Coordinates of C-alpha atoms and ligand atoms in Angstrom, one line a residue:
M53 CA 93.9 57.6 77.9
E54 CA 92.2 57.3 81.2
S55 CA 91.2 53.7 80.7
L56 CA 94.6 52.7 79.3
F57 CA 96.6 54.3 82.1
P58 CA 94.4 54.3 85.1
S59 CA 97.2 54.2 87.6
L60 CA 99.1 56.9 85.8
S61 CA 96.2 59.3 85.7
G62 CA 95.4 58.3 89.3
S63 CA 98.9 59.2 90.5
I64 CA 98.7 62.5 88.6
T65 CA 95.5 63.3 90.3
K66 CA 97.1 62.4 93.6
L67 CA 100.1 64.5 92.8
T68 CA 97.8 67.4 91.9
S69 CA 95.8 67.1 95.1
F70 CA 99.0 66.9 97.0
A71 CA 100.1 70.1 95.3
F72 CA 96.8 71.7 96.2
F73 CA 97.2 70.6 99.7
L74 CA 100.7 72.0 99.9
L75 CA 99.5 75.3 98.5
F76 CA 96.6 75.3 100.9
L77 CA 98.9 74.8 103.8
L78 CA 101.3 77.4 102.6
S79 CA 98.6 80.0 101.8
C80 CA 97.0 79.5 105.2
S81 CA 100.0 79.6 107.3
T82 CA 102.5 82.0 105.7
F83 CA 101.7 85.5 106.5
T84 CA 104.9 87.3 105.7
S85 CA 106.3 86.3 102.3
T86 CA 109.7 87.2 101.0
E87 CA 108.3 87.5 97.6
A88 CA 106.8 90.6 96.2
Y89 CA 103.8 88.8 94.9
D90 CA 100.6 89.9 96.5
A91 CA 97.6 87.5 95.9
L92 CA 95.1 90.3 96.3
D93 CA 96.8 92.6 93.9
P94 CA 98.8 90.4 91.5
T95 CA 99.8 93.0 89.1
G96 CA 100.4 95.8 91.7
N97 CA 103.5 97.7 90.9
I98 CA 105.0 101.2 90.7
T99 CA 106.2 102.1 87.2
I100 CA 108.6 104.9 86.6
K101 CA 108.4 106.1 83.0
W102 CA 111.0 108.4 81.5
D103 CA 109.9 110.2 78.3
V104 CA 112.7 112.0 76.5
I105 CA 110.7 115.0 75.1
S106 CA 113.6 116.8 73.4
W107 CA 117.3 116.5 72.6
T108 CA 119.7 119.3 73.7
P109 CA 123.2 120.1 72.4
D110 CA 124.7 118.0 75.2
G111 CA 121.9 115.7 76.3
Y112 CA 118.2 115.6 76.7
V113 CA 115.1 116.8 78.6
A114 CA 112.9 114.1 80.1
V115 CA 109.6 114.0 81.9
V116 CA 109.7 111.3 84.6
T117 CA 106.4 110.0 85.9
I118 CA 106.0 107.7 88.8
Y119 CA 102.7 105.7 88.4
N120 CA 101.3 103.9 91.5
F121 CA 99.6 101.0 89.9
Q122 CA 98.9 99.4 93.2
Q123 CA 95.3 99.0 94.2
Y124 CA 95.7 99.7 97.9
R125 CA 99.2 100.7 98.8
H126 CA 99.8 104.5 98.7
I127 CA 102.7 106.7 99.5
Q128 CA 102.1 108.9 102.4
A129 CA 104.1 111.9 103.9
P130 CA 107.0 112.5 103.9
G131 CA 106.7 111.0 100.4
W132 CA 108.7 109.2 97.8
T133 CA 112.5 109.4 97.3
L134 CA 113.8 108.2 94.0
G135 CA 117.5 107.4 93.3
W136 CA 119.5 106.0 90.4
T137 CA 123.1 105.7 89.2
W138 CA 124.1 107.4 85.9
A139 CA 125.6 105.1 83.4
K140 CA 128.3 107.6 82.3
K141 CA 129.3 111.1 83.4
E142 CA 125.8 112.7 83.2
V143 CA 124.9 115.7 85.2
I144 CA 121.5 117.4 85.9
W145 CA 121.5 120.9 84.6
S146 CA 118.0 121.7 86.0
M147 CA 114.8 120.2 87.3
M148 CA 111.2 121.3 87.4
G149 CA 108.7 119.9 90.0
S150 CA 111.4 118.2 92.1
Q151 CA 114.9 118.6 93.3
T152 CA 117.9 116.5 94.3
T153 CA 118.7 116.3 98.0
E154 CA 122.4 117.0 97.3
Q155 CA 124.2 119.0 94.7
G156 CA 127.4 117.0 94.9
D157 CA 130.8 118.2 93.6
C158 CA 130.3 120.6 90.7
S159 CA 133.7 122.3 91.0
K160 CA 134.7 121.4 87.5
F161 CA 132.0 123.7 86.1
K162 CA 132.5 127.4 85.4
G163 CA 129.7 129.8 84.7
N164 CA 126.7 127.6 84.3
I165 CA 126.6 125.4 87.4
P166 CA 124.5 122.2 87.2
H167 CA 121.7 121.4 89.7
C168 CA 123.4 118.1 90.6
C169 CA 126.7 116.5 89.7
K170 CA 126.4 113.3 91.8
K171 CA 126.8 110.0 90.1
D172 CA 123.9 108.7 92.2
P173 CA 121.4 111.5 92.6
T174 CA 118.5 111.3 95.1
V175 CA 115.4 113.1 94.0
V176 CA 112.4 114.3 96.1
D177 CA 109.2 116.0 95.2
L178 CA 108.7 119.7 95.9
L179 CA 106.2 120.8 98.5
P180 CA 102.7 122.1 97.8
G181 CA 102.8 125.9 97.3
T182 CA 105.9 125.8 95.1
P183 CA 106.0 128.9 92.8
Y184 CA 104.2 128.2 89.5
N185 CA 107.4 128.7 87.4
Q186 CA 109.0 125.7 89.1
Q187 CA 106.0 123.4 88.7
I188 CA 104.9 120.9 86.1
A189 CA 101.7 118.9 85.9
N190 CA 101.3 116.3 88.7
C191 CA 104.2 117.6 90.7
C192 CA 104.7 119.3 94.1
K193 CA 102.6 117.2 96.4
G194 CA 105.3 116.6 98.9
G195 CA 105.9 113.1 97.4
V196 CA 102.4 111.8 98.4
I197 CA 100.8 109.5 95.8
N198 CA 97.4 107.9 96.3
S199 CA 96.6 104.3 95.4
W200 CA 95.1 103.3 92.1
A201 CA 91.8 102.1 93.6
Q202 CA 91.4 105.0 96.0
D203 CA 92.1 107.9 93.7
P204 CA 93.5 107.2 90.2
A205 CA 93.6 110.9 89.4
N206 CA 96.2 111.4 92.1
A207 CA 98.1 108.1 91.7
A208 CA 101.0 109.6 89.7
S209 CA 103.7 112.1 90.3
S210 CA 105.9 113.8 87.7
F211 CA 109.0 115.9 87.3
Q212 CA 111.1 117.2 84.5
V213 CA 114.9 116.8 84.3
S214 CA 117.4 118.3 82.0
V215 CA 120.4 116.1 81.6
G216 CA 123.8 117.1 80.3
Q217 CA 127.0 115.3 79.3
A218 CA 124.7 112.6 78.0
G219 CA 123.9 110.9 74.7
T220 CA 122.0 113.1 72.3
T221 CA 120.3 110.4 70.1
N222 CA 118.4 107.3 70.9
K223 CA 121.5 105.3 69.9
T224 CA 123.9 107.1 72.2
V225 CA 121.8 107.6 75.3
R226 CA 122.6 105.3 78.2
V227 CA 119.7 104.6 80.5
P228 CA 120.3 105.2 84.2
K229 CA 120.9 102.1 86.4
N230 CA 120.2 100.8 89.8
F231 CA 116.9 102.6 90.6
T232 CA 115.9 102.8 94.2
L233 CA 112.5 103.9 95.5
R234 CA 111.7 104.7 99.1
A235 CA 108.1 105.3 99.8
P236 CA 109.0 106.8 102.3
G237 CA 110.7 103.7 103.9
P238 CA 112.2 100.6 102.4
G239 CA 110.1 97.8 100.8
Y240 CA 110.4 98.4 97.0
T241 CA 112.7 96.7 94.7
C242 CA 113.2 98.2 91.2
G243 CA 114.1 96.3 88.1
P244 CA 116.3 97.6 85.3
A245 CA 115.2 100.3 82.9
K246 CA 113.7 98.9 79.7
I247 CA 113.4 100.8 76.5
V248 CA 109.8 100.7 75.4
K249 CA 107.7 102.1 72.5
P250 CA 107.8 105.9 72.7
T251 CA 104.8 107.3 74.6
K252 CA 102.2 109.1 72.5
F253 CA 100.6 112.3 73.9
A254 CA 97.3 113.6 72.7
S255 CA 96.7 117.4 72.6
A256 CA 94.0 118.8 74.9
D257 CA 91.5 118.9 72.0
K258 CA 92.6 115.4 70.9
R259 CA 93.1 116.6 67.4
R260 CA 96.9 116.1 67.3
I261 CA 99.2 113.4 68.7
T262 CA 102.8 113.9 69.5
Q263 CA 105.3 111.4 70.7
A264 CA 108.4 111.2 72.9
M265 CA 111.8 110.9 71.3
M266 CA 112.5 107.8 73.4
T267 CA 110.9 106.2 76.5
W268 CA 112.1 103.8 79.1
N269 CA 110.2 102.1 82.0
V270 CA 111.3 100.9 85.4
T271 CA 109.0 98.6 87.4
C272 CA 109.2 98.5 91.2
T273 CA 107.4 96.0 93.4
Y274 CA 106.7 95.9 97.1
S275 CA 107.5 93.3 99.7
Q276 CA 106.2 93.6 103.2
F277 CA 109.2 91.5 104.4
L278 CA 111.6 94.1 103.1
A279 CA 109.6 97.0 104.5
Q280 CA 109.7 96.0 108.1
K281 CA 110.8 93.1 110.1
T282 CA 107.8 93.0 112.4
P283 CA 104.1 93.3 111.5
T284 CA 102.4 96.7 112.0
C285 CA 98.9 95.7 112.5
C286 CA 96.7 93.1 114.2
V287 CA 93.1 92.0 114.3
S288 CA 90.8 91.4 117.3
L289 CA 87.3 89.8 117.2
S290 CA 84.1 89.8 119.1
S291 CA 80.4 88.9 118.5
F292 CA 77.0 89.4 120.0
Y293 CA 76.6 85.7 120.6
N294 CA 79.6 85.2 122.8
E295 CA 80.9 87.7 125.4
T296 CA 84.5 86.7 124.8
I297 CA 86.6 89.4 123.1
V298 CA 89.4 87.7 121.2
N299 CA 92.3 90.0 121.5
C300 CA 95.1 90.5 119.1
P301 CA 97.7 87.8 119.6
T302 CA 100.2 88.6 122.4
C303 CA 103.4 90.0 121.0
A304 CA 101.9 90.1 117.5
C305 CA 104.1 93.1 116.6
G306 CA 106.6 92.9 119.4
C307 CA 106.9 92.2 123.1
Q308 CA 106.6 94.6 125.9
N309 CA 109.9 94.7 127.8
H310 CA 110.6 97.8 129.8
T311 CA 113.8 96.2 131.3
A312 CA 115.4 95.8 127.9
D313 CA 114.1 99.0 126.4
P314 CA 112.3 101.5 128.6
E315 CA 111.4 103.5 125.5
S316 CA 109.8 100.6 123.6
C317 CA 106.3 101.8 124.5
V318 CA 104.5 104.4 126.6
D319 CA 101.7 104.1 129.1
P320 CA 98.8 106.4 128.2
N321 CA 98.4 107.4 131.9
S322 CA 102.0 108.2 132.3
P323 CA 102.7 111.8 133.3
H324 CA 105.7 111.7 131.0
L325 CA 103.5 110.9 127.9
A326 CA 103.9 114.3 126.3
S327 CA 107.6 114.5 126.7
A328 CA 108.1 110.9 125.5
V329 CA 106.1 111.7 122.4
T330 CA 108.1 114.8 121.5
S331 CA 111.5 113.4 122.7
S332 CA 113.9 113.0 119.8
S333 CA 116.0 110.3 121.4
K334 CA 114.7 107.9 118.8
S335 CA 114.3 108.5 115.1
S336 CA 111.1 110.4 114.8
S337 CA 109.8 108.0 112.1
A338 CA 110.1 105.0 114.3
P339 CA 106.7 104.2 115.8
L340 CA 106.2 105.1 119.5
V341 CA 103.3 102.8 120.5
Q342 CA 101.1 102.7 123.5
C343 CA 101.9 99.7 125.8
T344 CA 99.6 96.9 124.9
S345 CA 100.0 93.1 124.9
H346 CA 100.3 93.1 121.1
M347 CA 102.4 96.3 120.7
C348 CA 101.0 96.9 117.2
P349 CA 100.7 100.5 115.9
I350 CA 97.3 99.6 114.4
R351 CA 94.5 97.3 115.6
V352 CA 91.5 96.4 113.5
H353 CA 88.5 95.2 115.5
W354 CA 85.7 93.2 113.8
H355 CA 82.5 92.9 115.8
V356 CA 79.6 90.8 114.6
K357 CA 77.0 93.1 115.9
L358 CA 73.5 92.0 114.9
N359 CA 71.6 89.2 113.2
Y360 CA 68.5 89.9 111.2
K361 CA 66.4 87.5 109.2
E362 CA 68.0 88.3 105.9
Y363 CA 70.9 90.4 106.9
W364 CA 73.7 90.6 109.4
R365 CA 75.7 93.6 110.6
V366 CA 79.4 94.1 111.4
K367 CA 81.1 96.9 113.1
I368 CA 84.7 97.7 112.2
T369 CA 86.9 99.9 114.4
I370 CA 90.5 100.8 113.5
T371 CA 92.5 102.1 116.4
N372 CA 95.8 103.9 116.1
F373 CA 98.3 103.1 119.0
N374 CA 101.1 105.0 117.4
Y375 CA 101.8 108.4 119.0
R376 CA 104.1 109.4 116.2
M377 CA 101.8 108.9 113.2
N378 CA 98.7 110.5 111.8
Y379 CA 97.7 108.1 109.0
T380 CA 96.4 110.1 106.1
Q381 CA 94.3 108.5 103.3
W382 CA 94.5 105.2 105.2
N383 CA 92.9 102.1 103.7
L384 CA 91.8 98.7 104.7
V385 CA 91.5 95.6 102.6
V386 CA 89.3 92.9 104.0
Q387 CA 88.6 89.4 102.6
H388 CA 85.3 87.8 103.6
P389 CA 83.0 85.6 101.4
N390 CA 80.0 87.8 102.1
F391 CA 81.5 90.8 100.4
D392 CA 79.7 89.7 97.2
N393 CA 76.6 90.8 98.9
L394 CA 77.5 94.0 100.9
T395 CA 74.3 95.9 101.0
Q396 CA 75.1 99.0 103.0
L397 CA 78.2 100.7 104.4
F398 CA 78.3 103.6 106.7
S399 CA 80.9 106.4 106.7
F400 CA 83.6 104.6 104.7
Y401 CA 84.1 104.4 101.0
Y402 CA 84.1 101.0 99.4
K403 CA 85.4 99.4 96.3
S404 CA 85.3 95.7 95.4
L405 CA 88.6 94.3 94.4
T406 CA 88.4 91.4 92.0
P407 CA 92.0 90.1 91.5
Y408 CA 90.5 86.9 89.9
E409 CA 87.6 86.8 87.7
G410 CA 84.4 85.5 89.4
L411 CA 85.9 86.0 92.8
N412 CA 84.2 88.9 94.6
D413 CA 85.1 88.4 98.3
T414 CA 87.6 91.2 98.8
A415 CA 86.8 94.8 99.6
M416 CA 88.9 97.9 100.0
L417 CA 87.6 100.4 102.5
W418 CA 88.8 103.9 103.1
G419 CA 87.8 107.1 104.9
V420 CA 85.6 109.9 103.6
K421 CA 87.6 113.0 102.8
F422 CA 87.6 115.7 105.6
Y423 CA 85.5 113.4 107.7
N424 CA 87.5 110.3 108.7
D425 CA 90.3 110.0 106.0
L426 CA 92.7 111.0 108.8
L427 CA 93.4 108.3 111.4
S428 CA 94.8 110.5 114.2
Q429 CA 97.7 109.6 116.4
A430 CA 97.1 107.5 119.5
G431 CA 94.8 109.1 122.0
P432 CA 91.1 109.9 122.3
L433 CA 90.7 110.7 118.6
G434 CA 92.9 107.9 117.3
N435 CA 90.2 105.7 115.9
V436 CA 87.7 105.5 113.0
Q437 CA 84.7 103.1 112.6
S438 CA 82.1 101.9 110.3
E439 CA 79.2 99.4 110.1
L440 CA 78.6 97.0 107.3
L441 CA 75.4 95.4 106.4
F442 CA 75.6 92.1 104.5
R443 CA 72.8 90.2 102.9
K444 CA 72.7 86.5 103.9
D445 CA 73.1 83.9 101.2
A446 CA 71.2 80.9 102.7
S447 CA 73.5 78.4 101.2
T448 CA 76.7 79.7 102.8
F449 CA 75.8 81.9 105.7
T450 CA 76.5 80.6 109.2
F451 CA 77.7 81.9 112.6
E452 CA 79.5 78.6 113.1
K453 CA 83.2 77.9 112.9
G454 CA 84.2 81.5 112.7
W455 CA 82.6 82.0 109.3
A456 CA 81.5 85.5 110.2
F457 CA 85.0 86.7 110.8
P458 CA 87.4 88.0 108.1
R459 CA 89.8 85.8 106.3
R460 CA 92.5 88.4 105.8
V461 CA 92.9 92.1 106.7
Y462 CA 95.4 94.5 105.4
F463 CA 96.0 98.0 106.7
N464 CA 97.7 100.4 104.2
G465 CA 98.7 97.3 102.2
D466 CA 100.4 95.4 105.0
N467 CA 99.0 92.1 106.3
C468 CA 97.5 92.2 109.8
V469 CA 98.2 89.4 112.3
M470 CA 95.0 87.4 113.0
P471 CA 94.2 85.5 116.1
P472 CA 94.5 81.7 115.7
P473 CA 91.3 80.2 114.3
D474 CA 90.7 78.0 117.3
A475 CA 90.5 81.0 119.5
Y476 CA 87.5 82.6 117.6
P477 CA 84.4 83.2 119.6
W478 CA 82.1 80.2 119.4
L479 CA 78.4 79.9 119.1
P480 CA 77.1 79.1 122.7
N481 CA 75.8 75.7 121.7
A482 CA 78.7 74.6 119.6
S483 CA 79.1 71.0 120.9
S484 CA 82.6 70.4 119.7
R485 CA 85.4 72.4 118.4
P486 CA 85.8 72.5 114.7
V487 CA 88.2 69.7 113.7
I488 CA 89.4 71.2 110.4
S489 CA 89.7 74.9 110.1
L490 CA 87.3 76.0 107.4
L491 CA 88.9 79.4 107.2
C492 CA 90.8 79.0 104.0
P493 CA 88.5 77.9 101.2
V494 CA 88.9 81.1 99.4
I495 CA 92.6 81.1 99.7
T496 CA 92.6 77.5 98.5
I497 CA 90.6 78.6 95.4
L498 CA 93.2 81.3 94.8
A499 CA 96.0 78.9 95.3
S500 CA 94.3 76.4 92.9
L501 CA 93.9 79.2 90.3
V502 CA 97.6 80.0 90.6
F503 CA 98.4 76.4 90.4
L504 CA 96.2 75.8 87.3
W505 CA 97.6 78.9 85.7
A506 CA 101.2 77.9 86.4
N507 CA 100.5 74.5 84.8
A508 CA 98.6 75.9 81.8
Ligands
LIG1310 C1 102.4 97.1 86.3 O1 101.0 97.4 86.5 C2 100.3 97.7 85.3 C3 98.9 98.2 85.7 O2 98.3 97.2 86.5 C4 100.3 96.5 84.5 O3 99.6 96.8 83.2 C5 101.7 96.1 84.2 O4 101.7 94.8 83.5 C6 102.5 95.9 85.5 N1 103.9 95.6 85.2 C7 104.5 94.5 85.7 C8 105.9 94.3 85.3 O5 103.9 93.7 86.4
LIG1311 C1 115.7 105.6 67.1 O1 115.4 106.6 66.2 C2 115.2 106.0 64.9 C3 115.0 107.1 63.9 O2 115.8 108.2 64.2 C4 114.1 105.0 64.8 O3 114.0 104.4 63.6 C5 114.4 103.9 65.9 O4 113.3 103.0 66.0 C6 114.6 104.6 67.3 N1 114.9 103.6 68.2 C7 114.4 103.5 69.4 C8 114.9 102.4 70.3 O5 113.5 104.3 69.8
LIG1312 C1 122.9 100.1 93.8 O1 122.4 101.0 94.8 C2 122.6 100.5 96.1 C3 122.0 101.5 97.1 O2 122.1 102.8 96.7 C4 124.1 100.3 96.4 O3 124.2 99.7 97.7 C5 124.6 99.3 95.3 O4 126.0 99.2 95.5 C6 124.4 99.9 93.9 N1 124.8 98.9 92.9 C7 125.4 99.3 91.8 C8 125.8 98.2 90.9 O5 125.7 100.4 91.6
LIG1313 C1 105.6 101.8 80.3 O1 104.9 102.5 81.3 C2 103.8 103.2 80.8 C3 103.2 104.0 82.0 O2 103.1 103.2 83.1 C4 102.8 102.2 80.3 O3 101.6 102.8 79.8 C5 103.4 101.3 79.2 O4 102.5 100.3 78.8 C6 104.7 100.7 79.8 N1 105.3 100.0 78.7 C7 105.7 98.7 78.8 C8 106.2 98.0 77.6 O5 105.6 98.1 79.9
LIG1314 C1 113.4 91.6 128.8 O1 114.7 91.8 128.2 C2 115.8 91.4 129.1 C3 117.1 91.8 128.5 O2 117.1 91.5 127.1 C4 115.6 89.9 129.4 O3 116.7 89.5 130.3 C5 114.3 89.6 130.0 O4 114.1 88.2 130.2 C6 113.1 90.2 129.1 N1 111.9 90.0 129.8 C7 110.8 89.6 129.2 C8 109.5 89.5 130.1 O5 110.8 89.2 128.1
LIG1315 C1 98.7 114.8 114.1 O1 97.7 115.8 113.8 C2 97.5 116.7 114.9 C3 96.3 117.6 114.5 O2 96.5 118.1 113.2 C4 98.7 117.5 115.3 O3 98.5 118.3 116.4 C5 99.8 116.4 115.6 O4 101.0 117.1 115.9 C6 100.0 115.4 114.5 N1 100.9 114.4 114.9 C7 101.9 114.0 114.2 C8 102.7 112.9 114.8 O5 102.2 114.4 113.1
LIG1316 C1 81.0 92.5 93.7 O1 80.0 92.8 94.7 C2 79.6 94.2 94.8 C3 78.7 94.3 96.0 O2 77.6 93.4 95.8 C4 79.0 94.6 93.5 O3 78.7 96.0 93.6 C5 80.0 94.4 92.4 O4 79.5 94.8 91.1 C6 80.5 92.9 92.3 N1 81.5 92.8 91.4 C7 81.7 91.8 90.6 C8 82.8 91.8 89.6 O5 80.9 90.8 90.6
LIG1317 C1 73.5 87.9 97.0 O1 72.4 87.3 97.7 C2 71.3 86.9 96.8 C3 70.2 86.4 97.7 O2 70.7 85.4 98.6 C4 71.8 85.8 95.8 O3 70.7 85.5 95.0 C5 72.9 86.4 95.0 O4 73.5 85.4 94.2 C6 74.0 86.9 96.0 N1 75.2 87.4 95.3 C7 75.3 88.5 94.6 C8 76.6 88.8 93.9 O5 74.4 89.3 94.5
LIG1318 C1 82.9 81.8 123.6 O1 84.0 81.5 122.8 C2 85.1 81.0 123.6 C3 86.3 80.8 122.6 O2 86.8 82.0 122.2 C4 84.8 79.8 124.3 O3 85.8 79.4 125.1 C5 83.5 80.0 125.2 O4 83.1 78.8 125.8 C6 82.4 80.6 124.4 N1 81.3 81.0 125.2 C7 80.1 80.4 125.2 C8 79.1 80.9 126.1 O5 79.9 79.5 124.4

């Protein structure tokens, strides 16, 4: 083949390398993507499973479970909100472990009044401390769901719903439509409900298996682009070998402009700080950030601290500039080629993420419960820090060309804006600037894998 058609295979090779190059460029320059696909968590999704556990004279009782199958994106207070549209004239007679936010118009009913008569109910979790007779397993956590990597035991949330004026067999039931999930803000897109094999439940002693009458699944995926128009986090860099501190890019998350919007940010030394923070002139969920050149609610600082013979040490500091947010169960995802040889980590938890087999360059870091799992609102307590000790691999380790700095950083699942590679601190004796940025080899490998897979 090759010898017969050298020019053909040559042009195919050229095409392939061109495709690689394109992917390389794309993966290195595009930070916000409109697609829900996340290279570091390719199968990440939230699945909502409805198990019909019994039929009733006019409908069914279902247990609905929201599974957060995302490695590092959690749902923090004030929690999830789930909505859907009924296919016919269904009503909700009662709920356990959750409630609808509005009852709607139930004026047609006498005697027994439904919990909700709306065509498009909106459901929220109940709060912790709900009376036991209104609870079911996995409910009542105020809508907070942890991420799969951080705490799989707390990565699901359930409620029970008793539906009336509905189908009463698996032939006549119509699945609800148009699911919406807010967690707590926008960002998720849900697909249609798909009827799947009925779930099987094992009894506590595992000696008997029961099964649902009918099951359907809804899958929702996240897109940072849908969640917010501007980034929420940026990265700054420094090193022991160069006194320059490379700040977050100016205007990374917005520009400071007191003329246009005097409330866009607050000065930490301002005497009006306290009143600005508590003022309700803006929606209380909108961030109120400290005035900085980057205007980001979160800054992640990576400092290359020490160089030993066989090891090197990095200090990571996460700073909260948002006066309106305490980040609970925060997490950080960092991509750096030396994560395959992380030797020691202080005061954070760590889990290696391996989205692709054989690639071990991505780590998820999060706080220790009751110690630093809460990143407090902007102010003297609004930061957490840790040090990482890496073992050098003689064949790859270098302080040159910005190798010691992270390739990508995510805070709570959202991509942080990095300084441009040519601004990274240099080694004092670096004679010339790097011509080609060597920052993306790993991303290129990822891109190639995706490319190969797409062509397989
Ligand atoms: C959702 O995530 C689960 C767990 O990772 C995975 O098995 C499933 O295939 C995913 N679903 C979709 C539609 O991606
Ligand atoms: C519906 O129930 C019948 C038995 O009553 C079963 O054979 C069939 O597979 C079920 N269909 C679905 C979609 O669950
Ligand atoms: C689906 O829900 C959204 C938001 O609730 C609404 O804007 C849209 O019109 C709905 N679509 C259908 C087909 O019901
Ligand atoms: C439906 O969702 C459940 C729970 O997430 C999962 O175990 C099951 O594999 C899903 N079924 C399909 C066909 O995706
Ligand atoms: C601030 O906003 C005002 C009004 O939009 C505009 O005229 C001005 O040029 C802006 N200033 C800066 C420094 O961007
Ligand atoms: C953050 O937590 C502190 C201490 O628990 C509390 O005083 C403060 O009101 C909280 N701030 C916000 C915005 O929730
Ligand atoms: C990745 O590296 C970490 C730290 O050295 C190690 O604990 C983990 O087992 C590695 N995982 C894989 C899949 O190689
Ligand atoms: C870690 O470093 C050692 C020594 O340089 C090397 O032999 C090993 O392959 C590296 N990677 C892992 C995953 O341990
Ligand atoms: C430190 O790095 C900066 C680039 O960020 C460079 O301009 C400067 O010359 C470097 N300092 C030394 C002493 O090499």
